[in-house]
Amino acid sequence: MTVYLQRLNVLPDLDDLTGDEAFYIRAHFDPYAGEVVVNGRPIPWQAIGAVEVARAARAGGPAGWVVRHLVHGGERYHVGLYFGPLEAVLPNITLNAARYIVQTVAYYAPSPVIYTGPDGLSPLKES
């Protein structure tokens, strides 16, 4: 069974992000009606076929805990946008920033986008 992002009628709001999250989003993820610019690379919305959100790997033990909680302030995630044989990755972001990106894709994408990742970031539909 394949899981797709359900199309959203409301664009997510940058005001729902912290200052650091909004700064990162503005610097690395710039959506427009016809395309999104990820790390300087324009990607047409219709080209995006899949989105994947994965927890960033961290070492176990005390060193991993220090990096995860003291350096990064909690768990971090990578968001991958897949278009044709290419991908664009937004690494080491908070779950809240990942939610914003996933919901933005769900709002703008004109065709169904396959989703892989944690539940609850955006409404989904199965097919």
PDB file of C-alpha atoms in Angstrom:
ATOM      1  CA  MET A   1       0.000   0.000   0.000  1.00  0.00           C
ATOM      2  CA  THR A   2       1.310   3.425  -0.953  1.00  0.00           C
ATOM      3  CA  VAL A   3       0.797   6.477   1.260  1.00  0.00           C
ATOM      4  CA  TYR A   4       0.330   9.902  -0.332  1.00  0.00           C
ATOM      5  CA  LEU A   5       0.153  13.420   1.047  1.00  0.00           C
ATOM      6  CA  GLN A   6      -3.402  14.664   1.096  1.00  0.00           C
ATOM      7  CA  ARG A   7      -3.775  17.979  -0.713  1.00  0.00           C
ATOM      8  CA  LEU A   8      -4.106  20.902   1.745  1.00  0.00           C
ATOM      9  CA  ASN A   9      -6.296  23.947   1.187  1.00  0.00           C
ATOM     10  CA  VAL A  10      -4.342  26.208   3.551  1.00  0.00           C
ATOM     11  CA  LEU A  11      -0.671  27.111   3.273  1.00  0.00           C
ATOM     12  CA  PRO A  12       1.241  26.519   6.530  1.00  0.00           C
ATOM     13  CA  ASP A  13       2.308  29.674   8.344  1.00  0.00           C
ATOM     14  CA  LEU A  14       5.949  30.579   9.007  1.00  0.00           C
ATOM     15  CA  ASP A  15       4.746  32.220  12.227  1.00  0.00           C
ATOM     16  CA  ASP A  16       4.200  28.710  13.641  1.00  0.00           C
ATOM     17  CA  LEU A  17       7.991  28.197  13.596  1.00  0.00           C
ATOM     18  CA  THR A  18      10.574  29.417  16.075  1.00  0.00           C
ATOM     19  CA  GLY A  19      12.906  32.196  14.986  1.00  0.00           C
ATOM     20  CA  ASP A  20      15.747  29.759  14.230  1.00  0.00           C
ATOM     21  CA  GLU A  21      13.432  27.418  12.309  1.00  0.00           C
ATOM     22  CA  ALA A  22      12.006  30.276  10.227  1.00  0.00           C
ATOM     23  CA  PHE A  23      15.521  31.565   9.499  1.00  0.00           C
ATOM     24  CA  TYR A  24      16.602  28.121   8.257  1.00  0.00           C
ATOM     25  CA  ILE A  25      13.462  27.740   6.117  1.00  0.00           C
ATOM     26  CA  ARG A  26      13.903  31.174   4.518  1.00  0.00           C
ATOM     27  CA  ALA A  27      17.556  30.409   3.741  1.00  0.00           C
ATOM     28  CA  HIS A  28      17.053  26.898   2.313  1.00  0.00           C
ATOM     29  CA  PHE A  29      13.424  26.386   1.256  1.00  0.00           C
ATOM     30  CA  ASP A  30      11.704  29.075  -0.814  1.00  0.00           C
ATOM     31  CA  PRO A  31       8.278  28.056  -2.198  1.00  0.00           C
ATOM     32  CA  TYR A  32       6.488  29.840  -5.037  1.00  0.00           C
ATOM     33  CA  ALA A  33       3.352  28.910  -6.975  1.00  0.00           C
ATOM     34  CA  GLY A  34       5.279  27.289  -9.854  1.00  0.00           C
ATOM     35  CA  GLU A  35       8.321  25.902  -8.068  1.00  0.00           C
ATOM     36  CA  VAL A  36      10.254  25.596  -4.847  1.00  0.00           C
ATOM     37  CA  VAL A  37      13.886  26.612  -4.531  1.00  0.00           C
ATOM     38  CA  VAL A  38      15.793  24.212  -2.277  1.00  0.00           C
ATOM     39  CA  ASN A  39      19.350  25.215  -1.446  1.00  0.00           C
ATOM     40  CA  GLY A  40      19.446  27.385  -4.576  1.00  0.00           C
ATOM     41  CA  ARG A  41      18.057  24.677  -6.895  1.00  0.00           C
ATOM     42  CA  PRO A  42      14.633  25.363  -8.481  1.00  0.00           C
ATOM     43  CA  ILE A  43      12.313  22.349  -8.516  1.00  0.00           C
ATOM     44  CA  PRO A  44       8.953  22.493 -10.324  1.00  0.00           C
ATOM     45  CA  TRP A  45       6.132  21.304  -8.056  1.00  0.00           C
ATOM     46  CA  GLN A  46       4.853  18.898 -10.703  1.00  0.00           C
ATOM     47  CA  ALA A  47       8.249  17.144 -10.745  1.00  0.00           C
ATOM     48  CA  ILE A  48       8.147  16.177  -7.048  1.00  0.00           C
ATOM     49  CA  GLY A  49       7.072  12.555  -6.790  1.00  0.00           C
ATOM     50  CA  ALA A  50       7.983  11.711  -3.206  1.00  0.00           C
ATOM     51  CA  VAL A  51       8.854  13.215   0.164  1.00  0.00           C
ATOM     52  CA  GLU A  52      10.712  11.328   2.875  1.00  0.00           C
ATOM     53  CA  VAL A  53      11.252  12.413   6.468  1.00  0.00           C
ATOM     54  CA  ALA A  54      13.827  10.424   8.430  1.00  0.00           C
ATOM     55  CA  ARG A  55      15.260  10.858  11.899  1.00  0.00           C
ATOM     56  CA  ALA A  56      18.877  11.995  11.739  1.00  0.00           C
ATOM     57  CA  ALA A  57      21.263   9.319  12.911  1.00  0.00           C
ATOM     58  CA  ARG A  58      23.168  10.008  16.110  1.00  0.00           C
ATOM     59  CA  ALA A  59      25.703   7.944  17.976  1.00  0.00           C
ATOM     60  CA  GLY A  60      24.420   6.058  20.986  1.00  0.00           C
ATOM     61  CA  GLY A  61      25.626   6.480  24.515  1.00  0.00           C
ATOM     62  CA  PRO A  62      26.577   9.651  26.362  1.00  0.00           C
ATOM     63  CA  ALA A  63      28.206  11.355  23.360  1.00  0.00           C
ATOM     64  CA  GLY A  64      25.107  10.873  21.236  1.00  0.00           C
ATOM     65  CA  TRP A  65      22.887  12.198  24.025  1.00  0.00           C
ATOM     66  CA  VAL A  66      25.049  15.318  24.392  1.00  0.00           C
ATOM     67  CA  VAL A  67      24.933  16.056  20.662  1.00  0.00           C
ATOM     68  CA  ARG A  68      21.214  15.342  20.381  1.00  0.00           C
ATOM     69  CA  HIS A  69      20.046  17.288  23.436  1.00  0.00           C
ATOM     70  CA  LEU A  70      22.663  19.915  24.201  1.00  0.00           C
ATOM     71  CA  VAL A  71      24.054  20.755  20.775  1.00  0.00           C
ATOM     72  CA  HIS A  72      20.878  20.350  18.687  1.00  0.00           C
ATOM     73  CA  GLY A  73      18.223  20.803  21.382  1.00  0.00           C
ATOM     74  CA  GLY A  74      16.410  17.543  20.608  1.00  0.00           C
ATOM     75  CA  GLU A  75      15.865  15.063  17.804  1.00  0.00           C
ATOM     76  CA  ARG A  76      16.667  16.215  14.302  1.00  0.00           C
ATOM     77  CA  TYR A  77      15.283  15.070  10.972  1.00  0.00           C
ATOM     78  CA  HIS A  78      16.249  15.039   7.317  1.00  0.00           C
ATOM     79  CA  VAL A  79      13.639  15.857   4.659  1.00  0.00           C
ATOM     80  CA  GLY A  80      14.229  14.537   1.163  1.00  0.00           C
ATOM     81  CA  LEU A  81      12.336  15.741  -1.892  1.00  0.00           C
ATOM     82  CA  TYR A  82      12.564  13.316  -4.818  1.00  0.00           C
ATOM     83  CA  PHE A  83      12.008  14.487  -8.383  1.00  0.00           C
ATOM     84  CA  GLY A  84      12.824  12.131 -11.228  1.00  0.00           C
ATOM     85  CA  PRO A  85      16.200  10.530 -10.519  1.00  0.00           C
ATOM     86  CA  LEU A  86      17.274  13.532  -8.389  1.00  0.00           C
ATOM     87  CA  GLU A  87      16.841  14.501  -4.764  1.00  0.00           C
ATOM     88  CA  ALA A  88      17.142  17.599  -2.625  1.00  0.00           C
ATOM     89  CA  VAL A  89      17.756  17.102   1.091  1.00  0.00           C
ATOM     90  CA  LEU A  90      17.175  19.505   3.946  1.00  0.00           C
ATOM     91  CA  PRO A  91      19.306  18.017   6.751  1.00  0.00           C
ATOM     92  CA  ASN A  92      19.274  18.281  10.535  1.00  0.00           C
ATOM     93  CA  ILE A  93      16.036  20.194  11.039  1.00  0.00           C
ATOM     94  CA  THR A  94      13.488  20.087  13.823  1.00  0.00           C
ATOM     95  CA  LEU A  95      10.283  18.103  13.544  1.00  0.00           C
ATOM     96  CA  ASN A  96       8.366  21.385  13.459  1.00  0.00           C
ATOM     97  CA  ALA A  97      10.391  22.613  10.457  1.00  0.00           C
ATOM     98  CA  ALA A  98       9.917  19.226   8.766  1.00  0.00           C
ATOM     99  CA  ARG A  99       6.147  19.571   9.311  1.00  0.00           C
ATOM    100  CA  TYR A 100       6.198  22.994   7.637  1.00  0.00           C
ATOM    101  CA  ILE A 101       8.065  21.628   4.597  1.00  0.00           C
ATOM    102  CA  VAL A 102       5.827  18.562   4.228  1.00  0.00           C
ATOM    103  CA  GLN A 103       2.659  20.639   4.548  1.00  0.00           C
ATOM    104  CA  THR A 104       3.968  23.173   2.027  1.00  0.00           C
ATOM    105  CA  VAL A 105       4.544  20.362  -0.479  1.00  0.00           C
ATOM    106  CA  ALA A 106       1.036  19.049   0.256  1.00  0.00           C
ATOM    107  CA  TYR A 107      -0.362  22.517  -0.449  1.00  0.00           C
ATOM    108  CA  TYR A 108       1.467  23.287  -3.696  1.00  0.00           C
ATOM    109  CA  ALA A 109       1.980  19.895  -5.400  1.00  0.00           C
ATOM    110  CA  PRO A 110      -0.501  19.538  -8.270  1.00  0.00           C
ATOM    111  CA  SER A 111      -0.313  15.729  -8.368  1.00  0.00           C
ATOM    112  CA  PRO A 112      -0.140  13.033  -5.665  1.00  0.00           C
ATOM    113  CA  VAL A 113       3.155  12.884  -3.756  1.00  0.00           C
ATOM    114  CA  ILE A 114       4.282   9.671  -2.058  1.00  0.00           C
ATOM    115  CA  TYR A 115       5.103  10.182   1.622  1.00  0.00           C
ATOM    116  CA  THR A 116       7.403   8.187   3.870  1.00  0.00           C
ATOM    117  CA  GLY A 117       8.055   9.248   7.440  1.00  0.00           C
ATOM    118  CA  PRO A 118       6.517   9.840  10.844  1.00  0.00           C
ATOM    119  CA  ASP A 119       2.756  10.069  11.166  1.00  0.00           C
ATOM    120  CA  GLY A 120       1.102  13.336  12.112  1.00  0.00           C
ATOM    121  CA  LEU A 121       3.096  15.808  10.041  1.00  0.00           C
ATOM    122  CA  SER A 122       0.369  16.242   7.446  1.00  0.00           C
ATOM    123  CA  PRO A 123      -2.881  14.490   6.501  1.00  0.00           C
ATOM    124  CA  LEU A 124      -2.293  11.351   4.451  1.00  0.00           C
ATOM    125  CA  LYS A 125      -4.303   9.092   2.171  1.00  0.00           C
ATOM    126  CA  GLU A 126      -3.648   5.492   1.251  1.00  0.00           C
ATOM    127  CA  SER A 127      -3.971   3.936  -2.142  1.00  0.00           C
TER     128      SER A 127
END
